[in-house]
CSV table of C-alpha atoms in Angstrom, one decimal:
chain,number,residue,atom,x,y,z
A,1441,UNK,CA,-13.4,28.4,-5.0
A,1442,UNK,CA,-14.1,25.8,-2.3
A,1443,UNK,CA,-12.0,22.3,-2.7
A,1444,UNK,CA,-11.7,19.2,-0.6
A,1445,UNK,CA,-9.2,20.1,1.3
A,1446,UNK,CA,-6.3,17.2,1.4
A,1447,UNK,CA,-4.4,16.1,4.4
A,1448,UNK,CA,-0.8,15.3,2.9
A,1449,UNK,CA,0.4,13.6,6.2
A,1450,UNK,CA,-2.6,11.0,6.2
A,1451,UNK,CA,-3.0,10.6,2.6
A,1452,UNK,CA,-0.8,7.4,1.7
A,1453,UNK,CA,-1.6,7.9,-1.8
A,1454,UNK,CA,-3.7,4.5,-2.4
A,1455,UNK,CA,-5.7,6.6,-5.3
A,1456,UNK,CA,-9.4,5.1,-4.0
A,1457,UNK,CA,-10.5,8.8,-4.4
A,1458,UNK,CA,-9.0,9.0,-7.5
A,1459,UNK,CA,-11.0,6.2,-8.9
A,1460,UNK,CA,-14.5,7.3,-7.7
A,1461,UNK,CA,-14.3,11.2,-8.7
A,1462,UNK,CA,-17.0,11.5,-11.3
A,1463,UNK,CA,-15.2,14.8,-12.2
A,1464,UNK,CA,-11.6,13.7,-12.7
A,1465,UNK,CA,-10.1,16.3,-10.2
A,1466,UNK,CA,-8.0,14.4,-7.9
A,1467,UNK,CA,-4.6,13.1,-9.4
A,1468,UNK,CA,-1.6,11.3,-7.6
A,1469,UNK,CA,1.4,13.8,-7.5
A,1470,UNK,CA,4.6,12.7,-5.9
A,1471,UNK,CA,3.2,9.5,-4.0
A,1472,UNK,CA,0.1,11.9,-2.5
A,1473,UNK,CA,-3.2,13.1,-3.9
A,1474,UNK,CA,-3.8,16.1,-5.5
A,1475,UNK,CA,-7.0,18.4,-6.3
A,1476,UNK,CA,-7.0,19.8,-9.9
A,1477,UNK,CA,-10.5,21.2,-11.0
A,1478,UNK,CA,-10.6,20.0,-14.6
A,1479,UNK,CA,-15.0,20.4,-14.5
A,1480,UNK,CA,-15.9,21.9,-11.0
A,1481,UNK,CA,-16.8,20.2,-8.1
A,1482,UNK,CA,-19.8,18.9,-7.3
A,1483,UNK,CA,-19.1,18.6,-3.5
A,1484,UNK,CA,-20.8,14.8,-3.8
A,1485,UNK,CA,-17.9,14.1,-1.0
A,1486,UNK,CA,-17.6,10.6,-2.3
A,1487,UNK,CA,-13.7,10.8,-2.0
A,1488,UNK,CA,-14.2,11.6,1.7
A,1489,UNK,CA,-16.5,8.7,2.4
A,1490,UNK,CA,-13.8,6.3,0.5
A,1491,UNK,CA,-10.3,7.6,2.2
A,1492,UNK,CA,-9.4,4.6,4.5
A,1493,UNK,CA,-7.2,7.6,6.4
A,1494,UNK,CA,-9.7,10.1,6.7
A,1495,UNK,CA,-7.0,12.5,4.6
A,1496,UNK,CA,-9.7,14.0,2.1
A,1497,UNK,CA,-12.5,16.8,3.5
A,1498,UNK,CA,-15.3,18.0,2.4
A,1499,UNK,CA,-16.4,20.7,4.8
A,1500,UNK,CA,-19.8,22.1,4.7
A,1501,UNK,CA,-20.6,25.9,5.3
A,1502,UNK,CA,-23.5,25.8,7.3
A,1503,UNK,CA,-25.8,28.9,6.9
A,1504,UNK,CA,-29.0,30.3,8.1
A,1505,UNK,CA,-31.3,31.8,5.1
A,1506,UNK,CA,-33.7,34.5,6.7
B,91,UNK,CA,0.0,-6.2,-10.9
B,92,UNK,CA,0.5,-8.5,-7.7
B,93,UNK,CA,-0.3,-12.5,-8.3
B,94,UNK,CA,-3.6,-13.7,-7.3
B,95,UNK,CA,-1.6,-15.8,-4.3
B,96,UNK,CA,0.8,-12.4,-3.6
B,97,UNK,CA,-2.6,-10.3,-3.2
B,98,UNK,CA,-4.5,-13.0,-1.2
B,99,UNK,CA,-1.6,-12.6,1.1
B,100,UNK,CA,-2.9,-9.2,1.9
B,101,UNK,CA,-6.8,-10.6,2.6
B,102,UNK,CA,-7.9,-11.2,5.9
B,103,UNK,CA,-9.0,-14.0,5.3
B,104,UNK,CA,-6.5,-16.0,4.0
B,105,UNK,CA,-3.3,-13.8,5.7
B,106,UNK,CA,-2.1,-17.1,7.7
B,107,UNK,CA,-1.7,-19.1,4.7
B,108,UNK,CA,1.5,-20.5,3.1
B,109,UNK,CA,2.2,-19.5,-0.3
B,110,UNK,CA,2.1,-23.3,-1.6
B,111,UNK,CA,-2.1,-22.7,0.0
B,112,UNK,CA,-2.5,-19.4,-1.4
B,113,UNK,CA,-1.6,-21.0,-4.6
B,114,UNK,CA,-3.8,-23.3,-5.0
B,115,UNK,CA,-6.7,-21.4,-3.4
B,116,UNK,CA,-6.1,-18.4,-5.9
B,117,UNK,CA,-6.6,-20.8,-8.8
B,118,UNK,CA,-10.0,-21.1,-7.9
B,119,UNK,CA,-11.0,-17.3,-8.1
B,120,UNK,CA,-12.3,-16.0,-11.2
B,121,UNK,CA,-11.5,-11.8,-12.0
B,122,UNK,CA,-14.4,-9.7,-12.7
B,123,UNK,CA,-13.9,-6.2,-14.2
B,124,UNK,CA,-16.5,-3.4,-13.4
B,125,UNK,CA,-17.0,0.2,-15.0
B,126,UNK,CA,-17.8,2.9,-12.7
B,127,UNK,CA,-21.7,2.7,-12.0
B,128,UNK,CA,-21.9,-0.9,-13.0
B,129,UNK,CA,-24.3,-3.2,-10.6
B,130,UNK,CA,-22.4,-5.8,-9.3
B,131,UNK,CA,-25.4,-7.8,-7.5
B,132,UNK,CA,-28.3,-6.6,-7.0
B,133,UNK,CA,-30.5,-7.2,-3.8
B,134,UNK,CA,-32.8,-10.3,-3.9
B,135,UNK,CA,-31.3,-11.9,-6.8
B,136,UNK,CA,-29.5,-15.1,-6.9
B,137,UNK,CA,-26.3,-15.1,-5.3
B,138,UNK,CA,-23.3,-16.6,-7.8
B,139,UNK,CA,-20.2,-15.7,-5.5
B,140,UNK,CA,-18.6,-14.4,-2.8
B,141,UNK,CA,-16.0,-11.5,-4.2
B,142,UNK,CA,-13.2,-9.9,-3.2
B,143,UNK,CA,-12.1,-5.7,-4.0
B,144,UNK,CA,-8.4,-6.1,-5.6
B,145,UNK,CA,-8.4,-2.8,-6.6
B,146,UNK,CA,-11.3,0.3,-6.8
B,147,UNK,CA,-14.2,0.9,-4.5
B,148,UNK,CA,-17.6,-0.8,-4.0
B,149,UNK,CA,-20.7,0.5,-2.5
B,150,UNK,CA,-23.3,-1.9,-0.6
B,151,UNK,CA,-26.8,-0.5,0.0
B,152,UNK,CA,-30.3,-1.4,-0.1
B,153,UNK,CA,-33.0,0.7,-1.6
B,154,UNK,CA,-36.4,1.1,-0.5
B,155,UNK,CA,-39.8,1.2,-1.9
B,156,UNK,CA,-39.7,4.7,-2.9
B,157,UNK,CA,-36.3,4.7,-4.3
B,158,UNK,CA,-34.5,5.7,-1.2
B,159,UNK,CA,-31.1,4.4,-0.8
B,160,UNK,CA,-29.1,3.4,2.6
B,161,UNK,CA,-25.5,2.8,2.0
B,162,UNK,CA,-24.0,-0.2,4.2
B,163,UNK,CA,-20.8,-0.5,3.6
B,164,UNK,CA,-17.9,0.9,1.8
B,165,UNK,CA,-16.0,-2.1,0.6
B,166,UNK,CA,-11.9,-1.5,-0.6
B,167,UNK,CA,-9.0,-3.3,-1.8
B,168,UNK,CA,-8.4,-6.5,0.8
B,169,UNK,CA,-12.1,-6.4,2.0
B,170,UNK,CA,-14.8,-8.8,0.7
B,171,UNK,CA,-18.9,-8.9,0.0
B,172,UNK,CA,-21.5,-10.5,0.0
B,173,UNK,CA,-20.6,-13.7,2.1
B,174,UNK,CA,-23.7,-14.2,3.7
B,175,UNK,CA,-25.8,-15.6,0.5
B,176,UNK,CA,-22.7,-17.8,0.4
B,177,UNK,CA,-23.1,-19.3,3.7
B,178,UNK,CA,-26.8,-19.3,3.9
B,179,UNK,CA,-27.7,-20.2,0.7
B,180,UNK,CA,-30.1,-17.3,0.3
B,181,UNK,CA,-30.7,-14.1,-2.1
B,182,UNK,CA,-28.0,-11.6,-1.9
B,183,UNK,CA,-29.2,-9.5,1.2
B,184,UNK,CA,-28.4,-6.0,-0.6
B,185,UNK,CA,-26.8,-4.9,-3.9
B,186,UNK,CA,-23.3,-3.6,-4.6
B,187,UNK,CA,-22.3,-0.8,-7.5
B,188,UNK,CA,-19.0,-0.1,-8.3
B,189,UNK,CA,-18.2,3.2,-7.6
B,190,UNK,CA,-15.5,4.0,-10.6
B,191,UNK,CA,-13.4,1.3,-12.2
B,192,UNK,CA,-13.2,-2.0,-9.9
B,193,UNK,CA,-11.1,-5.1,-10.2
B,194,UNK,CA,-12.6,-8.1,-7.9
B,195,UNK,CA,-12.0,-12.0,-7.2
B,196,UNK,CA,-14.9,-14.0,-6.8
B,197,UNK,CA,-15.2,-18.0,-5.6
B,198,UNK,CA,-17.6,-19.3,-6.4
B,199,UNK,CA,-20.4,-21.5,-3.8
B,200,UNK,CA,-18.9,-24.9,-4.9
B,201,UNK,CA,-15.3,-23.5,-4.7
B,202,UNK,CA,-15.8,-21.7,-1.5
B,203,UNK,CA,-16.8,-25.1,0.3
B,204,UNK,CA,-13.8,-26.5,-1.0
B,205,UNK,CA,-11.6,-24.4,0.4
B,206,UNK,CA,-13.5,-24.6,3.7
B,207,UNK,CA,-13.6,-28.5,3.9
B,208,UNK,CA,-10.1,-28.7,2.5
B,209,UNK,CA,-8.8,-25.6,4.9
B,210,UNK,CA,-10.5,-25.5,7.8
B,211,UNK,CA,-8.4,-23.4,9.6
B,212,UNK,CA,-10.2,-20.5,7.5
B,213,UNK,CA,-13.3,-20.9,9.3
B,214,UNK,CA,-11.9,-19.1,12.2
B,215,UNK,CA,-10.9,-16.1,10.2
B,216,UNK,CA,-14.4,-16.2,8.8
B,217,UNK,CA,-16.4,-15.9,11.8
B,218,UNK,CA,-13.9,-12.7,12.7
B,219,UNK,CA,-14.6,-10.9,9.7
B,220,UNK,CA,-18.3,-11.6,10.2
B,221,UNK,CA,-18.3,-10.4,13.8
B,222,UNK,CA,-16.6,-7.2,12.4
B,223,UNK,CA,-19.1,-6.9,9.8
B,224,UNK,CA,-21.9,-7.5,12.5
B,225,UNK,CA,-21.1,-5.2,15.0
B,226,UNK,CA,-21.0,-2.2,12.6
B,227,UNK,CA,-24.2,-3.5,10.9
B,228,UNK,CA,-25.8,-3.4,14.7
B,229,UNK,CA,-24.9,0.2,15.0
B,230,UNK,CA,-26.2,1.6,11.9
B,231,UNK,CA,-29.4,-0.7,13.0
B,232,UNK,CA,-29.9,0.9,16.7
B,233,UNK,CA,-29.2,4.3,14.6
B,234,UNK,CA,-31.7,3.6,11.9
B,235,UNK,CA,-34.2,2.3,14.4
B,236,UNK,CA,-34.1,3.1,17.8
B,237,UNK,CA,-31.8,7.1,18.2
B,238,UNK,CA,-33.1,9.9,16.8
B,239,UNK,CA,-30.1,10.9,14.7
B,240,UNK,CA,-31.6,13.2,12.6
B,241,UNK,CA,-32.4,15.0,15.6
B,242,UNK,CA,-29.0,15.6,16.5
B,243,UNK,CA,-27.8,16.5,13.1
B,244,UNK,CA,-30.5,19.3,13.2
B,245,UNK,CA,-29.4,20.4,16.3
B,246,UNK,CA,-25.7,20.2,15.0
B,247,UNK,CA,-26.9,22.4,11.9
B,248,UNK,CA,-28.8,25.1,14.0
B,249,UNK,CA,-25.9,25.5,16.5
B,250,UNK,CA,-23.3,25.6,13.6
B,251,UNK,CA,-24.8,28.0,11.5
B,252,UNK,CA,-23.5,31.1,10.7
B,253,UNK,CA,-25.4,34.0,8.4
B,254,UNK,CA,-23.2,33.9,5.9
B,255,UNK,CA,-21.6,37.6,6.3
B,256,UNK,CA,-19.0,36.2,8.4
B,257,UNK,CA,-16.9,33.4,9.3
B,258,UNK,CA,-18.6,29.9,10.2
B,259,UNK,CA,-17.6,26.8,11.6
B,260,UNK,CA,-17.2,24.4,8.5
B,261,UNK,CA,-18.0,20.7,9.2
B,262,UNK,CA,-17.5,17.7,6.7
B,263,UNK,CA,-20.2,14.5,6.9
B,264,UNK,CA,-17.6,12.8,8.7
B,265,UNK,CA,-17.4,15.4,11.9
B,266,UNK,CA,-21.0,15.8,11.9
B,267,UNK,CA,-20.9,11.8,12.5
B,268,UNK,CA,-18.5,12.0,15.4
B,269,UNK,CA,-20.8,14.8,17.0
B,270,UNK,CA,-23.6,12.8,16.9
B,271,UNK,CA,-22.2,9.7,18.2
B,272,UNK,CA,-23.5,7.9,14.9
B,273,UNK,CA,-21.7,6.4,11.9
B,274,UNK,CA,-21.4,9.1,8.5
B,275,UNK,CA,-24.0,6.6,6.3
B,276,UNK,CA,-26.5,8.0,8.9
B,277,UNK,CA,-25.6,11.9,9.0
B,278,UNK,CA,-25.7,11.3,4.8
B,279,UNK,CA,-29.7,9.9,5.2
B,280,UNK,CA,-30.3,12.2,7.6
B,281,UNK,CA,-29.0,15.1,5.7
B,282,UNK,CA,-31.3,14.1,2.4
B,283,UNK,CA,-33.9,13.5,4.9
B,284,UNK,CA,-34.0,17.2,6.1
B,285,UNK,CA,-33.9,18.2,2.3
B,286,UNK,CA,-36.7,16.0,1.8
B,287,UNK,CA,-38.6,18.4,4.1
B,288,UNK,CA,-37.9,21.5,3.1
B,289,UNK,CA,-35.2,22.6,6.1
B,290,UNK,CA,-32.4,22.4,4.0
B,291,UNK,CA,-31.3,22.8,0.8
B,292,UNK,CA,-27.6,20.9,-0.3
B,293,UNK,CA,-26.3,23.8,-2.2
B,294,UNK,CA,-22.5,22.6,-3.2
B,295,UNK,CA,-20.5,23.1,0.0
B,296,UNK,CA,-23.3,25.2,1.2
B,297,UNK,CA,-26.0,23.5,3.5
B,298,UNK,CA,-28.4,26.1,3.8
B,299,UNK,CA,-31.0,26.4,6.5
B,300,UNK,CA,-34.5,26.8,4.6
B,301,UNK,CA,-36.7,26.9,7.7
B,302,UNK,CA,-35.3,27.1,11.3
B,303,UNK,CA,-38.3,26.1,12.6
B,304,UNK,CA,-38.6,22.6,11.3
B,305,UNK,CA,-35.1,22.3,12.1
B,306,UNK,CA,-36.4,23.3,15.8
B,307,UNK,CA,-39.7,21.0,15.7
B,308,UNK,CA,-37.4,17.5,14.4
B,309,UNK,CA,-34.8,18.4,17.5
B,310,UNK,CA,-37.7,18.6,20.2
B,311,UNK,CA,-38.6,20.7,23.5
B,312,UNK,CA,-35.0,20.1,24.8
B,313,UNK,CA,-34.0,22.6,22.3
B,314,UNK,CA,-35.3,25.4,23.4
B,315,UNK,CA,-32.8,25.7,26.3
B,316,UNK,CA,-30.1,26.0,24.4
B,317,UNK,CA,-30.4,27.8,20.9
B,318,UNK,CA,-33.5,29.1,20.8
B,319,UNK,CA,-32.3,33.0,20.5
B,320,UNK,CA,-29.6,32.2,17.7
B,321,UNK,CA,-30.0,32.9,14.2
């Protein structure tokens, strides 16, 4: 299962990401974010767009369909 | 929770002045709670006060005619909206949302000029945080209007693409931006755009390529040197 993927050196722990996850996955363990899928994840990539240190991804797999 | 004068400390804005100042000047800010989703201001409406993010996230965008929406700015704790109504005396220029639980200070028109007349040394800080605001809102202006962005996030897509039996570069909104030499708000539009017309289809952490060849036809002729035997 594909999960933003969490930078622990950059993440400071501020909890913006927490606060804007529609889903409730992201939690603050030990001063740095975690990802734990309570519903899945809807890739919306809000938590990306808010991190002030660029420490959550939400990488795209990019496909061809043919 | 930090005092009103102990958080001010932390604003741009107000970061030069003594705690005695920040004092007083917090007593003039009223707190506003929002749930997530909750409209803040919305765009053309009367403007009532200038705020400032304590805590959570705010969006500011503008929507258009047919529902489309451009986010401007990502607003977070420290950073302030929606000055320029405040200033000018005009309708808020775009709405804000709050994007899960916020906590802001807002000052009011009246108490804002108070502060200014009464602190003038503010003004300087002022006209810094509005030349910030301005360059970025210049760029995502020349990108909206002037580059063809979503030309260059089609190209980025066609010579990214993998066919899905094996490995695949993965990129996130935010390294698409940097490729592109444009700000992430634009890749996002862009993106939806493509959607919008049938080449893509958002499918989780899946973009999938629909049709390569109105992926082709947005990029232009200068495609063809490059990528055409791919996929």
């Amino acid at each position: 299962m594909m999960k933003p993927q969490i930078d622990l050196g950059k993440c400071d722990g501020c909890g913006l990401c927490i606060g804007v996850c529609t889903r409730h996955n992201l939690v603050l363990v030990d001063g740095v974010v975690a990802f734990v899928e309570v519903i899945e994840c809807d890739w919306c990539t809000i938590c990306e767009a808010v991190c002030p240190r660029g420490a959550i991804s939400c990488p795209f797999d990019i496909v061809i369909l043919e | 929770m930090a005092s009103k004068a102990e958080f001010l400390k932390s604003v741009p804005y107000f970061s030069p002045m003594s705690p005695a100042e920040l004092e007083q000047i917090g007593s003039l800010f009223f707190e506003k709670r929002c749930q997530r989703d909750e409209i803040i201001l919305l765009e053309e409406e009367l403007a009532e006060a200038l705020y400032i993010v304590v805590s959570g996230v705010v969006k500011i965008f503008k929507t258009s005619a047919d529902g489309k929406e451009q986010i401007l700015a990502i607003i977070r704790p420290g950073e302030s909206f929606n000055e320029v109504p405040m200033f000018d005396g005009g309708l808020n220029p775009a709405s804000a949302q709050a994007m899960g639980q916020v906590l802001l200070y807002g000052l009011g028109k009246d108490e804002l000029d108070y502060v200014l007349k009464n602190y003038p040394q503010l003004a300087s800080r002022v006209i810094k945080v509005m030349a910030g605001r301005m360059r970025h809102l210049v760029l995502l202006v020349e990108d909206l209007s002037f580059r063809q962005v979503i030309g260059r996030v089609a190209r980025i897509l066609l010579e990214n693409a993998g066919d899905g039996a094996g490995p695949s570069p993965q990129l996130t909104q935010r390294d698409m931006a940097a490729m592109a030499g444009t700000v992430r708000e634009v890749v996002s539009r862009s993106l939806k755009t493509l959607e919008e017309e049938g080449a893509i289809k958002m499918d989780r952490h899946r973009i999938i390529i629909l049709d390569k060849k109105i992926l082709q036809k947005i990029v232009g002729p200068f495609f063809e040197t490059k990528v055409t035997d791919r996929g």
